[in-house]
Coordinates of C-alpha atoms in Angstrom, one line a residue:
X291 CA 36.4 -12.9 -0.7
X292 CA 32.9 -12.4 -1.9
X293 CA 30.2 -14.8 -0.9
X294 CA 28.0 -16.8 -3.3
X295 CA 25.1 -14.5 -2.2
X296 CA 27.1 -11.2 -2.8
X297 CA 28.1 -12.4 -6.3
X298 CA 24.3 -13.1 -7.1
X299 CA 23.5 -9.7 -5.9
X300 CA 26.2 -8.1 -7.9
X301 CA 25.1 -10.0 -11.0
X302 CA 21.4 -9.1 -10.8
X303 CA 22.4 -5.5 -10.3
X304 CA 24.4 -5.6 -13.5
X305 CA 21.3 -7.1 -15.2
X306 CA 18.8 -4.6 -13.7
X307 CA 21.2 -1.6 -14.6
X308 CA 21.9 -2.7 -18.3
X309 CA 19.5 -4.8 -20.4
X310 CA 16.9 -4.7 -17.4
X311 CA 16.2 -1.1 -18.3
X312 CA 14.7 -2.1 -21.6
X313 CA 11.9 -3.2 -19.3
X314 CA 9.4 -0.4 -18.5
X315 CA 8.5 -1.8 -15.1
X316 CA 12.2 -2.2 -14.0
X317 CA 13.1 1.3 -15.4
X318 CA 10.3 2.7 -13.6
X319 CA 11.6 1.2 -10.3
X320 CA 15.0 2.4 -11.1
X321 CA 13.9 6.1 -12.0
X322 CA 10.8 6.5 -9.5
X323 CA 11.7 4.2 -7.0
X324 CA 10.4 0.7 -6.0
X325 CA 7.9 2.1 -3.4
X326 CA 6.6 4.8 -5.4
X327 CA 3.0 5.4 -6.3
X328 CA 3.6 5.1 -9.9
X329 CA 5.5 1.8 -9.5
X330 CA 2.5 0.4 -7.8
X331 CA 0.1 1.5 -10.2
X332 CA 2.1 0.0 -12.9
X333 CA 2.2 -3.4 -11.0
X334 CA -1.7 -3.2 -10.4
X335 CA -2.2 -2.6 -14.3
X336 CA -0.1 -5.8 -15.0
X337 CA 0.6 -5.1 -18.7
X338 CA 4.0 -5.9 -19.9
X339 CA 5.7 -3.1 -21.8
X340 CA 9.4 -2.7 -23.1
X341 CA 11.6 -1.1 -25.5
X342 CA 11.5 -4.0 -27.8
X343 CA 10.5 -7.6 -27.7
X344 CA 13.2 -8.6 -25.4
X345 CA 12.3 -5.7 -23.1
X346 CA 8.7 -6.5 -23.1
X347 CA 9.6 -10.2 -22.3
X348 CA 11.9 -9.2 -19.4
X349 CA 9.1 -6.9 -18.2
X350 CA 6.4 -9.9 -18.3
X351 CA 8.8 -12.0 -16.1
X352 CA 9.2 -8.9 -13.8
X353 CA 5.5 -8.4 -13.4
X354 CA 5.0 -12.1 -13.0
X355 CA 7.5 -12.2 -10.0
X356 CA 5.9 -13.7 -6.8
X357 CA 6.7 -10.4 -4.9
X358 CA 4.4 -8.6 -7.4
X359 CA 1.8 -11.3 -7.7
X360 CA 1.2 -11.1 -4.0
X361 CA 1.1 -7.3 -3.9
X362 CA -1.9 -7.6 -6.5
X363 CA -3.6 -10.0 -4.1
X364 CA -3.0 -7.5 -1.4
X365 CA -5.0 -4.9 -3.4
X366 CA -7.7 -7.2 -3.9
X367 CA -7.8 -8.1 -0.1
X368 CA -7.8 -4.4 0.9
X369 CA -10.7 -3.5 -1.3
X370 CA -12.6 -6.4 0.1
X371 CA -11.9 -5.5 3.8
X372 CA -12.8 -1.8 3.0
X373 CA -16.2 -2.9 1.6
X374 CA -17.0 -5.0 4.5
X375 CA -16.1 -2.1 6.8
X376 CA -18.5 0.2 4.6
X377 CA -21.4 -2.3 4.6
X378 CA -21.0 -2.5 8.5
X379 CA -20.9 1.3 8.8
X380 CA -24.0 1.8 6.5
X381 CA -26.0 -0.6 8.7
X382 CA -25.6 1.9 11.5
X383 CA -25.7 5.3 9.5
X384 CA -26.4 6.7 6.1
X385 CA -22.8 8.1 5.3
X386 CA -19.3 6.8 5.4
X387 CA -16.0 8.9 5.4
X388 CA -13.0 7.1 4.5
X389 CA -9.4 8.3 4.8
X390 CA -6.4 6.7 3.4
X391 CA -3.2 8.1 5.3
X392 CA -0.6 7.2 2.5
X393 CA -2.4 6.2 -0.6
X394 CA -0.3 6.8 -3.7
X395 CA -2.5 6.3 -6.6
X396 CA -5.4 4.9 -4.5
X397 CA -6.6 2.3 -7.1
X398 CA -8.4 0.1 -4.3
X399 CA -10.0 3.2 -2.9
X400 CA -11.2 4.3 -6.2
X401 CA -12.7 0.7 -6.8
X402 CA -14.5 0.9 -3.3
X403 CA -16.1 4.2 -4.3
X404 CA -17.1 2.9 -7.7
X405 CA -19.1 -0.1 -6.0
X406 CA -20.6 2.4 -3.7
X407 CA -21.3 5.2 -6.2
X408 CA -24.9 5.4 -5.5
X409 CA -24.5 5.6 -1.7
X410 CA -23.2 8.6 0.3
X411 CA -19.9 7.1 0.7
X412 CA -16.8 9.3 0.2
X413 CA -13.0 9.4 0.7
X414 CA -10.0 11.6 1.4
X415 CA -6.7 10.3 0.2
X416 CA -3.4 11.6 1.5
X417 CA 0.1 11.2 0.5
X418 CA 3.2 13.4 0.6
X419 CA 3.6 13.2 -3.2
X420 CA 0.8 15.2 -4.9
X421 CA 1.4 13.7 -8.2
X422 CA -0.3 10.5 -7.3
X423 CA -3.1 12.3 -5.5
X424 CA -3.9 14.4 -8.5
X425 CA -4.0 11.4 -10.8
X426 CA -6.5 9.5 -8.7
X427 CA -8.4 12.8 -8.3
X428 CA -8.6 13.0 -12.1
X429 CA -9.9 9.5 -12.6
X430 CA -12.4 10.1 -9.6
X431 CA -13.7 13.3 -11.4
X432 CA -14.3 11.5 -14.6
X433 CA -16.4 8.7 -12.9
X434 CA -18.2 11.2 -10.7
X435 CA -16.7 9.7 -7.5
X436 CA -16.8 11.3 -4.2
X437 CA -13.1 11.9 -3.6
X438 CA -10.8 14.5 -2.3
X439 CA -7.2 14.7 -1.6
X440 CA -4.8 16.3 0.8
X441 CA -0.8 16.4 0.8
X442 CA -0.2 15.3 4.2
X443 CA 2.7 13.2 6.3
X444 CA 1.3 10.0 7.7
X445 CA 3.5 10.4 10.7
X446 CA 2.9 14.1 11.5
X447 CA 0.4 14.8 14.4
X448 CA -0.5 18.2 12.9
X449 CA -1.8 16.3 9.7
X450 CA -4.3 14.4 11.8
X451 CA -6.5 17.3 12.5
X452 CA -10.0 16.7 10.8
X453 CA -13.0 19.0 10.8
X454 CA -16.6 18.3 11.8
X455 CA -16.6 14.9 10.6
X456 CA -14.0 12.3 11.8
X457 CA -13.1 9.2 9.5
X458 CA -15.4 6.1 9.9
X459 CA -12.6 4.0 8.2
X460 CA -9.0 4.6 8.0
X461 CA -6.8 2.7 5.6
X462 CA -2.9 2.3 5.7
X463 CA -1.7 0.0 2.6
X464 CA 1.8 -1.0 2.4
X465 CA 2.7 1.8 4.6
X466 CA 4.3 -0.4 7.4
X467 CA 6.4 -2.2 4.8
X468 CA 9.0 0.6 4.8
X469 CA 10.2 0.8 8.5
X470 CA 11.3 -1.6 11.2
X471 CA 11.1 0.9 14.1
X472 CA 8.3 -0.5 16.5
X473 CA 8.0 2.9 18.0
X474 CA 7.1 4.6 14.5
X475 CA 4.6 1.7 13.8
X476 CA 2.9 2.4 17.3
X477 CA 2.7 6.1 16.8
X478 CA 1.1 5.6 13.4
X479 CA -1.6 3.3 14.8
X480 CA -2.0 5.4 17.7
X481 CA -2.7 8.5 15.4
X482 CA -5.1 6.6 13.6
X483 CA -6.9 5.2 16.6
X484 CA -7.2 8.8 18.2
X485 CA -9.1 10.2 15.1
X486 CA -11.4 7.3 14.2
X487 CA -15.1 7.6 15.1
X488 CA -16.1 5.4 17.9
X489 CA -16.5 1.7 16.7
X490 CA -14.7 2.8 13.7
X491 CA -12.7 0.6 11.5
X492 CA -9.0 0.3 10.6
X493 CA -7.9 -1.6 7.4
X494 CA -4.2 -2.1 6.9
X495 CA -1.5 -4.4 5.5
X496 CA 1.6 -5.8 7.0
X497 CA 4.4 -7.8 5.2
X498 CA 4.7 -11.2 7.1
X499 CA 7.1 -12.8 4.4
X500 CA 9.1 -12.2 1.3
X501 CA 10.4 -14.5 -1.4
X502 CA 13.9 -12.9 -1.2
X503 CA 13.9 -9.9 1.0
X504 CA 17.7 -9.3 1.3
X505 CA 18.1 -9.5 -2.7
X506 CA 15.3 -7.0 -3.1
X507 CA 16.5 -4.7 -0.7
X508 CA 20.1 -4.9 -2.0
X509 CA 19.1 -4.2 -5.6
X510 CA 16.3 -1.5 -5.7
X511 CA 16.0 2.1 -4.0
X512 CA 12.8 3.5 -2.6
X513 CA 11.1 6.6 -3.7
X514 CA 13.6 8.9 -2.0
X515 CA 16.6 7.2 -4.0
X516 CA 17.7 5.8 -0.8
X517 CA 18.5 2.0 -0.3
X518 CA 15.2 0.0 -0.1
X519 CA 14.8 -1.3 3.7
X520 CA 11.7 -3.3 3.7
X521 CA 10.5 -4.9 6.9
X522 CA 8.8 -7.8 8.1
X523 CA 6.3 -8.0 11.0
X524 CA 5.1 -11.3 12.7
X525 CA 1.4 -11.7 13.1
X526 CA 2.0 -12.0 17.0
X527 CA 3.7 -8.6 17.2
X528 CA 0.9 -6.9 15.2
X529 CA -1.8 -8.6 17.4
X530 CA 0.0 -7.5 20.4
X531 CA 0.3 -3.8 19.4
X532 CA -3.3 -3.7 18.2
X533 CA -4.6 -5.1 21.5
X534 CA -2.5 -2.5 23.7
X535 CA -3.7 0.4 21.6
X536 CA -7.3 -0.7 21.9
X537 CA -8.1 -2.2 18.3
X538 CA -10.1 -5.5 18.2
X539 CA -9.1 -7.5 15.1
X540 CA -12.4 -8.8 13.5
X541 CA -11.1 -10.0 10.0
X542 CA -7.9 -10.8 8.2
X543 CA -7.0 -12.0 4.6
X544 CA -3.7 -13.2 3.1
X545 CA -2.3 -14.3 -0.2
X546 CA -1.4 -18.1 -0.8
X547 CA 2.2 -17.6 0.6
X548 CA 1.2 -15.5 3.6
X549 CA 3.5 -12.8 2.4
X550 CA 1.0 -10.1 3.1
X551 CA -1.9 -9.9 6.0
X552 CA -4.5 -7.4 5.4
X553 CA -6.3 -6.7 8.8
X554 CA -9.9 -5.4 9.5
X555 CA -9.8 -4.0 13.1
X556 CA -12.4 -2.0 14.9
X557 CA -11.9 0.6 17.6

């Protein structure tokens, strides 16, 4: 016999797969994946669109869901922490190299570069999906921002080889939401630590809470069309891992629900 929760999940799946497809946002989550770069870009824009008035109304509800509201706050907090790291770096040197290991459309990176357009601040964005990198690059070129991109795997040692200039600031946004294996998280943070310049900064987010994790994982797919498997990490565990690797936390920002923590750490 189905539990009440299973019945609820089944009902929401039916709505998502039928009338929910009139919402551009829900349709995008179904076709490109809940974790795709294009999905995040749509959430950041926060403009409701749909097949008709009903679809637009559903889309408005979807975009206003608490889960997406905190993601937009996360983007703002990321941009603020990156800017703090840029200011701190510029106090010591006249150029700043930012690298985002899994950027997607990199909207927050573009915002930072625009704020420092008159400074020698430049960025390299990386992702396994070139579509979003090209999209960000096109926007950067239109605005004359100092941005380059590279198709790369954020967990592959071979993709963490830099040339004459190592990054001053490394960024990982939303990346740690999608796996719950501590070994993988440690590997990522170790790779980042090893390539950062001495006294460099690491800005990243972790999900420490969710309004309805079980429901979201059950209803939606990731960008590989596999079942969604979002993870939640405790502040205590993240602090333990950072300390063991050698990072010092110098700042942290959150949303009002404490669903996402955005850390500013230093090597």
